[in-house]
């Protein structure tokens, strides 16, 4: 191939000029913006409060943590979501913020609020993770022989797959979608009183 162009220098120059001209035209078509859209770093706080209503989670967990989220460098804003038994707060930082530093500072703020959280939340722990607004990988589970229904598959994902995958290097967060096992327990207040127990003890 090289000998072909050596023997035809004029043709080689024409090819080079065409490539250069195409490059110049392509540069003019590239999108240029003074303020390009940049995905800002985000950190997510997650906590679980088993058996608590959304209102209880909001009052005793979400608001307590939100009160501590002041003085974090480059913090732009945060949003929270409280539901039955769980809550999450997403902190959005300025583009120039270092994600690792943001996570460490957020974790330090959480530690200051741990003692004010319900005992059940302290036992379950509060997770602070760096997150991305986009999914990098989506995995779908199904039963090839039909022996497992959606609830069984959801429970399998929680009990067998979630923790091992979350410990893999480079995995920041895992979100599960689908049915999961749930249990509703009605407590007898008279029996609780006879045993000197509270609902939290159960």
PDB file of C-alpha atoms in Angstrom:
ATOM      1  CA  UNK A   1       0.000   0.000   0.000  1.00  0.00           C
ATOM      2  CA  UNK A   2       2.794   2.426   0.877  1.00  0.00           C
ATOM      3  CA  UNK A   3       4.594   1.726  -2.412  1.00  0.00           C
ATOM      4  CA  UNK A   4       1.395   2.521  -4.297  1.00  0.00           C
ATOM      5  CA  UNK A   5       1.289   6.085  -2.933  1.00  0.00           C
ATOM      6  CA  UNK A   6       5.067   6.511  -3.290  1.00  0.00           C
ATOM      7  CA  UNK A   7       4.750   5.834  -6.998  1.00  0.00           C
ATOM      8  CA  UNK A   8       1.794   8.272  -7.252  1.00  0.00           C
ATOM      9  CA  UNK A   9       2.747  11.366  -5.175  1.00  0.00           C
ATOM     10  CA  UNK A  10       0.182  13.642  -6.831  1.00  0.00           C
ATOM     11  CA  UNK A  11      -2.635  11.248  -5.995  1.00  0.00           C
ATOM     12  CA  UNK A  12      -1.365  11.004  -2.401  1.00  0.00           C
ATOM     13  CA  UNK A  13      -1.406  14.805  -2.089  1.00  0.00           C
ATOM     14  CA  UNK A  14      -4.957  14.973  -3.424  1.00  0.00           C
ATOM     15  CA  UNK A  15      -6.123  12.394  -0.861  1.00  0.00           C
ATOM     16  CA  UNK A  16      -4.411  14.332   1.956  1.00  0.00           C
ATOM     17  CA  UNK A  17      -5.991  17.617   0.866  1.00  0.00           C
ATOM     18  CA  UNK A  18      -9.444  16.030   0.671  1.00  0.00           C
ATOM     19  CA  UNK A  19      -9.066  14.654   4.215  1.00  0.00           C
ATOM     20  CA  UNK A  20      -7.925  18.063   5.517  1.00  0.00           C
ATOM     21  CA  UNK A  21     -10.827  19.814   3.792  1.00  0.00           C
ATOM     22  CA  UNK A  22     -13.299  17.321   5.250  1.00  0.00           C
ATOM     23  CA  UNK A  23     -11.817  17.940   8.712  1.00  0.00           C
ATOM     24  CA  UNK A  24     -12.191  21.717   8.366  1.00  0.00           C
ATOM     25  CA  UNK A  25     -15.820  21.348   7.304  1.00  0.00           C
ATOM     26  CA  UNK A  26     -16.507  18.933  10.166  1.00  0.00           C
ATOM     27  CA  UNK A  27     -15.082  21.350  12.762  1.00  0.00           C
ATOM     28  CA  UNK A  28     -17.566  24.002  11.661  1.00  0.00           C
ATOM     29  CA  UNK A  29     -20.435  21.600  12.290  1.00  0.00           C
ATOM     30  CA  UNK A  30     -19.346  20.658  15.829  1.00  0.00           C
ATOM     31  CA  UNK A  31     -21.671  22.044  18.536  1.00  0.00           C
ATOM     32  CA  UNK A  32     -20.019  24.822  20.527  1.00  0.00           C
ATOM     33  CA  UNK A  33     -21.514  26.462  23.599  1.00  0.00           C
ATOM     34  CA  UNK A  34     -20.246  29.047  26.028  1.00  0.00           C
ATOM     35  CA  UNK A  35     -22.023  27.201  28.833  1.00  0.00           C
ATOM     36  CA  UNK A  36     -22.178  23.538  27.799  1.00  0.00           C
ATOM     37  CA  UNK A  37     -24.498  21.173  29.596  1.00  0.00           C
ATOM     38  CA  UNK A  38     -22.465  19.345  32.242  1.00  0.00           C
ATOM     39  CA  UNK A  39     -23.913  16.702  34.532  1.00  0.00           C
ATOM     40  CA  UNK A  40     -23.182  17.927  38.079  1.00  0.00           C
ATOM     41  CA  UNK A  41     -21.928  15.517  40.755  1.00  0.00           C
ATOM     42  CA  UNK A  42     -24.651  14.079  42.973  1.00  0.00           C
ATOM     43  CA  UNK A  43     -24.642  12.269  46.305  1.00  0.00           C
ATOM     44  CA  UNK A  44     -27.561  10.219  47.606  1.00  0.00           C
ATOM     45  CA  UNK A  45     -28.469   9.581  51.247  1.00  0.00           C
ATOM     46  CA  UNK A  46     -30.674   6.555  51.930  1.00  0.00           C
ATOM     47  CA  UNK A  47     -32.160   5.298  55.186  1.00  0.00           C
ATOM     48  CA  UNK A  48     -34.663   2.618  56.171  1.00  0.00           C
ATOM     49  CA  UNK A  49     -37.168   2.857  59.028  1.00  0.00           C
ATOM     50  CA  UNK A  50     -39.065  -0.457  59.128  1.00  0.00           C
ATOM     51  CA  UNK A  51     -42.767  -0.149  59.885  1.00  0.00           C
ATOM     52  CA  UNK A  52     -42.854   3.653  59.879  1.00  0.00           C
ATOM     53  CA  UNK A  53     -45.339   5.634  57.821  1.00  0.00           C
ATOM     54  CA  UNK A  54     -44.223   8.210  55.279  1.00  0.00           C
ATOM     55  CA  UNK A  55     -45.171  11.028  57.688  1.00  0.00           C
ATOM     56  CA  UNK A  56     -43.150   9.481  60.506  1.00  0.00           C
ATOM     57  CA  UNK A  57     -40.156   9.002  58.228  1.00  0.00           C
ATOM     58  CA  UNK A  58     -40.424  12.617  57.074  1.00  0.00           C
ATOM     59  CA  UNK A  59     -40.633  14.034  60.604  1.00  0.00           C
ATOM     60  CA  UNK A  60     -38.142  11.836  62.451  1.00  0.00           C
ATOM     61  CA  UNK A  61     -35.567  11.015  59.763  1.00  0.00           C
ATOM     62  CA  UNK A  62     -35.697  13.190  56.655  1.00  0.00           C
ATOM     63  CA  UNK A  63     -36.038  16.542  58.402  1.00  0.00           C
ATOM     64  CA  UNK A  64     -33.408  15.660  61.002  1.00  0.00           C
ATOM     65  CA  UNK A  65     -30.872  14.885  58.294  1.00  0.00           C
ATOM     66  CA  UNK A  66     -31.834  17.896  56.175  1.00  0.00           C
ATOM     67  CA  UNK A  67     -31.115  20.207  59.104  1.00  0.00           C
ATOM     68  CA  UNK A  68     -27.498  19.016  59.072  1.00  0.00           C
ATOM     69  CA  UNK A  69     -26.906  19.610  55.361  1.00  0.00           C
ATOM     70  CA  UNK A  70     -25.457  23.086  55.721  1.00  0.00           C
ATOM     71  CA  UNK A  71     -21.922  24.239  55.092  1.00  0.00           C
ATOM     72  CA  UNK A  72     -21.086  21.562  52.521  1.00  0.00           C
ATOM     73  CA  UNK A  73     -18.738  22.932  49.867  1.00  0.00           C
ATOM     74  CA  UNK A  74     -20.208  23.527  46.385  1.00  0.00           C
ATOM     75  CA  UNK A  75     -23.661  22.244  47.384  1.00  0.00           C
ATOM     76  CA  UNK A  76     -26.181  23.695  44.917  1.00  0.00           C
ATOM     77  CA  UNK A  77     -29.443  22.198  46.211  1.00  0.00           C
ATOM     78  CA  UNK A  78     -30.947  18.997  47.552  1.00  0.00           C
ATOM     79  CA  UNK A  79     -34.277  17.212  47.211  1.00  0.00           C
ATOM     80  CA  UNK A  80     -35.824  14.521  49.386  1.00  0.00           C
ATOM     81  CA  UNK A  81     -38.374  11.759  49.072  1.00  0.00           C
ATOM     82  CA  UNK A  82     -40.056  10.045  52.028  1.00  0.00           C
ATOM     83  CA  UNK A  83     -42.202   6.942  51.726  1.00  0.00           C
ATOM     84  CA  UNK A  84     -43.383   4.164  54.021  1.00  0.00           C
ATOM     85  CA  UNK A  85     -40.317   2.696  55.700  1.00  0.00           C
ATOM     86  CA  UNK A  86     -37.655   4.518  53.698  1.00  0.00           C
ATOM     87  CA  UNK A  87     -36.297   7.869  52.606  1.00  0.00           C
ATOM     88  CA  UNK A  88     -33.744   9.279  50.197  1.00  0.00           C
ATOM     89  CA  UNK A  89     -32.112  12.676  49.802  1.00  0.00           C
ATOM     90  CA  UNK A  90     -30.281  13.651  46.618  1.00  0.00           C
ATOM     91  CA  UNK A  91     -27.659  16.383  46.899  1.00  0.00           C
ATOM     92  CA  UNK A  92     -26.638  18.155  43.693  1.00  0.00           C
ATOM     93  CA  UNK A  93     -23.280  19.946  43.611  1.00  0.00           C
ATOM     94  CA  UNK A  94     -21.622  22.490  41.358  1.00  0.00           C
ATOM     95  CA  UNK A  95     -19.794  20.954  38.356  1.00  0.00           C
ATOM     96  CA  UNK A  96     -16.382  21.871  39.794  1.00  0.00           C
ATOM     97  CA  UNK A  97     -17.030  19.907  43.008  1.00  0.00           C
ATOM     98  CA  UNK A  98     -14.965  16.778  43.612  1.00  0.00           C
ATOM     99  CA  UNK A  99     -17.363  13.803  44.004  1.00  0.00           C
ATOM    100  CA  UNK A 100     -15.171  12.044  46.575  1.00  0.00           C
ATOM    101  CA  UNK A 101     -14.852  15.160  48.729  1.00  0.00           C
ATOM    102  CA  UNK A 102     -18.598  15.777  48.459  1.00  0.00           C
ATOM    103  CA  UNK A 103     -19.311  12.242  49.636  1.00  0.00           C
ATOM    104  CA  UNK A 104     -16.919  12.536  52.598  1.00  0.00           C
ATOM    105  CA  UNK A 105     -18.347  15.888  53.698  1.00  0.00           C
ATOM    106  CA  UNK A 106     -21.891  14.547  53.433  1.00  0.00           C
ATOM    107  CA  UNK A 107     -20.934  11.474  55.450  1.00  0.00           C
ATOM    108  CA  UNK A 108     -19.471  13.685  58.172  1.00  0.00           C
ATOM    109  CA  UNK A 109     -22.701  15.689  58.336  1.00  0.00           C
ATOM    110  CA  UNK A 110     -24.714  12.468  58.664  1.00  0.00           C
ATOM    111  CA  UNK A 111     -22.565  11.292  61.569  1.00  0.00           C
ATOM    112  CA  UNK A 112     -23.504  14.451  63.465  1.00  0.00           C
ATOM    113  CA  UNK A 113     -27.199  13.567  63.093  1.00  0.00           C
ATOM    114  CA  UNK A 114     -27.031   9.825  63.806  1.00  0.00           C
ATOM    115  CA  UNK A 115     -27.668  10.176  67.546  1.00  0.00           C
ATOM    116  CA  UNK A 116     -30.909  12.102  66.855  1.00  0.00           C
ATOM    117  CA  UNK A 117     -32.354   9.419  64.581  1.00  0.00           C
ATOM    118  CA  UNK A 118     -34.673   6.634  65.793  1.00  0.00           C
ATOM    119  CA  UNK A 119     -32.916   3.550  67.125  1.00  0.00           C
ATOM    120  CA  UNK A 120     -34.308   1.405  64.312  1.00  0.00           C
ATOM    121  CA  UNK A 121     -32.749   3.721  61.719  1.00  0.00           C
ATOM    122  CA  UNK A 122     -29.420   3.690  63.538  1.00  0.00           C
ATOM    123  CA  UNK A 123     -29.487  -0.101  63.550  1.00  0.00           C
ATOM    124  CA  UNK A 124     -30.236  -0.319  59.816  1.00  0.00           C
ATOM    125  CA  UNK A 125     -27.640   2.349  59.021  1.00  0.00           C
ATOM    126  CA  UNK A 126     -27.645   5.362  56.720  1.00  0.00           C
ATOM    127  CA  UNK A 127     -26.049   4.966  53.288  1.00  0.00           C
ATOM    128  CA  UNK A 128     -24.208   7.786  51.538  1.00  0.00           C
ATOM    129  CA  UNK A 129     -23.237   7.065  47.931  1.00  0.00           C
ATOM    130  CA  UNK A 130     -22.052   8.898  44.850  1.00  0.00           C
ATOM    131  CA  UNK A 131     -24.666   8.582  42.157  1.00  0.00           C
ATOM    132  CA  UNK A 132     -25.184   9.296  38.496  1.00  0.00           C
ATOM    133  CA  UNK A 133     -28.314  10.592  36.837  1.00  0.00           C
ATOM    134  CA  UNK A 134     -28.050   7.866  34.198  1.00  0.00           C
ATOM    135  CA  UNK A 135     -28.111   4.086  34.453  1.00  0.00           C
ATOM    136  CA  UNK A 136     -24.850   2.546  33.245  1.00  0.00           C
ATOM    137  CA  UNK A 137     -26.194  -1.004  33.258  1.00  0.00           C
ATOM    138  CA  UNK A 138     -29.689  -2.467  33.423  1.00  0.00           C
ATOM    139  CA  UNK A 139     -30.136  -6.159  34.253  1.00  0.00           C
ATOM    140  CA  UNK A 140     -33.442  -7.991  33.900  1.00  0.00           C
ATOM    141  CA  UNK A 141     -34.156 -11.230  35.760  1.00  0.00           C
ATOM    142  CA  UNK A 142     -36.730 -13.800  34.670  1.00  0.00           C
ATOM    143  CA  UNK A 143     -37.613 -17.427  35.300  1.00  0.00           C
ATOM    144  CA  UNK A 144     -36.880 -19.459  32.166  1.00  0.00           C
ATOM    145  CA  UNK A 145     -39.016 -22.408  33.293  1.00  0.00           C
ATOM    146  CA  UNK A 146     -41.771 -20.316  34.875  1.00  0.00           C
ATOM    147  CA  UNK A 147     -41.362 -21.774  38.370  1.00  0.00           C
ATOM    148  CA  UNK A 148     -40.721 -18.343  39.938  1.00  0.00           C
ATOM    149  CA  UNK A 149     -43.190 -15.482  39.853  1.00  0.00           C
ATOM    150  CA  UNK A 150     -42.266 -11.784  39.922  1.00  0.00           C
ATOM    151  CA  UNK A 151     -42.349 -11.615  43.712  1.00  0.00           C
ATOM    152  CA  UNK A 152     -40.036 -14.636  44.028  1.00  0.00           C
ATOM    153  CA  UNK A 153     -37.599 -13.111  41.546  1.00  0.00           C
ATOM    154  CA  UNK A 154     -37.678  -9.778  43.379  1.00  0.00           C
ATOM    155  CA  UNK A 155     -36.951 -11.480  46.692  1.00  0.00           C
ATOM    156  CA  UNK A 156     -34.109 -13.445  45.078  1.00  0.00           C
ATOM    157  CA  UNK A 157     -32.568 -10.227  43.769  1.00  0.00           C
ATOM    158  CA  UNK A 158     -32.705  -8.636  47.234  1.00  0.00           C
ATOM    159  CA  UNK A 159     -31.440 -11.587  49.273  1.00  0.00           C
ATOM    160  CA  UNK A 160     -28.912 -13.154  46.894  1.00  0.00           C
ATOM    161  CA  UNK A 161     -27.685 -10.603  44.367  1.00  0.00           C
ATOM    162  CA  UNK A 162     -27.934  -7.062  45.735  1.00  0.00           C
ATOM    163  CA  UNK A 163     -25.239  -7.122  48.436  1.00  0.00           C
ATOM    164  CA  UNK A 164     -22.584  -9.052  46.443  1.00  0.00           C
ATOM    165  CA  UNK A 165     -23.042  -6.760  43.429  1.00  0.00           C
ATOM    166  CA  UNK A 166     -22.962  -3.605  45.569  1.00  0.00           C
ATOM    167  CA  UNK A 167     -19.541  -4.658  46.910  1.00  0.00           C
ATOM    168  CA  UNK A 168     -17.996  -4.908  43.444  1.00  0.00           C
ATOM    169  CA  UNK A 169     -15.336  -2.343  42.610  1.00  0.00           C
ATOM    170  CA  UNK A 170     -16.829   0.589  40.708  1.00  0.00           C
ATOM    171  CA  UNK A 171     -20.459  -0.015  41.718  1.00  0.00           C
ATOM    172  CA  UNK A 172     -21.870   3.154  43.279  1.00  0.00           C
ATOM    173  CA  UNK A 173     -25.548   2.360  43.698  1.00  0.00           C
ATOM    174  CA  UNK A 174     -28.129  -0.295  42.894  1.00  0.00           C
ATOM    175  CA  UNK A 175     -31.813   0.342  42.321  1.00  0.00           C
ATOM    176  CA  UNK A 176     -34.310  -2.496  42.269  1.00  0.00           C
ATOM    177  CA  UNK A 177     -37.590  -2.329  40.384  1.00  0.00           C
ATOM    178  CA  UNK A 178     -40.348  -4.872  40.704  1.00  0.00           C
ATOM    179  CA  UNK A 179     -42.285  -6.797  43.322  1.00  0.00           C
ATOM    180  CA  UNK A 180     -40.755  -7.693  46.665  1.00  0.00           C
ATOM    181  CA  UNK A 181     -42.011  -9.644  49.636  1.00  0.00           C
ATOM    182  CA  UNK A 182     -43.798  -7.556  52.247  1.00  0.00           C
ATOM    183  CA  UNK A 183     -45.445  -8.419  55.531  1.00  0.00           C
ATOM    184  CA  UNK A 184     -48.084  -6.536  57.499  1.00  0.00           C
ATOM    185  CA  UNK A 185     -48.259  -7.247  61.227  1.00  0.00           C
ATOM    186  CA  UNK A 186     -51.099  -6.116  63.480  1.00  0.00           C
ATOM    187  CA  UNK A 187     -50.029  -5.750  67.096  1.00  0.00           C
ATOM    188  CA  UNK A 188     -52.245  -6.437  70.088  1.00  0.00           C
ATOM    189  CA  UNK A 189     -51.788  -3.409  72.387  1.00  0.00           C
ATOM    190  CA  UNK A 190     -53.013  -5.346  75.441  1.00  0.00           C
ATOM    191  CA  UNK A 191     -50.418  -8.077  74.989  1.00  0.00           C
ATOM    192  CA  UNK A 192     -47.718  -5.504  74.359  1.00  0.00           C
ATOM    193  CA  UNK A 193     -48.643  -3.824  77.624  1.00  0.00           C
ATOM    194  CA  UNK A 194     -48.615  -7.126  79.507  1.00  0.00           C
ATOM    195  CA  UNK A 195     -45.056  -7.789  78.296  1.00  0.00           C
ATOM    196  CA  UNK A 196     -43.991  -4.152  78.869  1.00  0.00           C
ATOM    197  CA  UNK A 197     -43.058  -3.851  75.208  1.00  0.00           C
ATOM    198  CA  UNK A 198     -43.418  -1.122  72.592  1.00  0.00           C
ATOM    199  CA  UNK A 199     -43.970  -1.516  68.835  1.00  0.00           C
ATOM    200  CA  UNK A 200     -40.294  -0.693  68.285  1.00  0.00           C
ATOM    201  CA  UNK A 201     -39.316  -3.660  70.482  1.00  0.00           C
ATOM    202  CA  UNK A 202     -41.213  -5.946  68.128  1.00  0.00           C
TER     203      UNK A 202
END
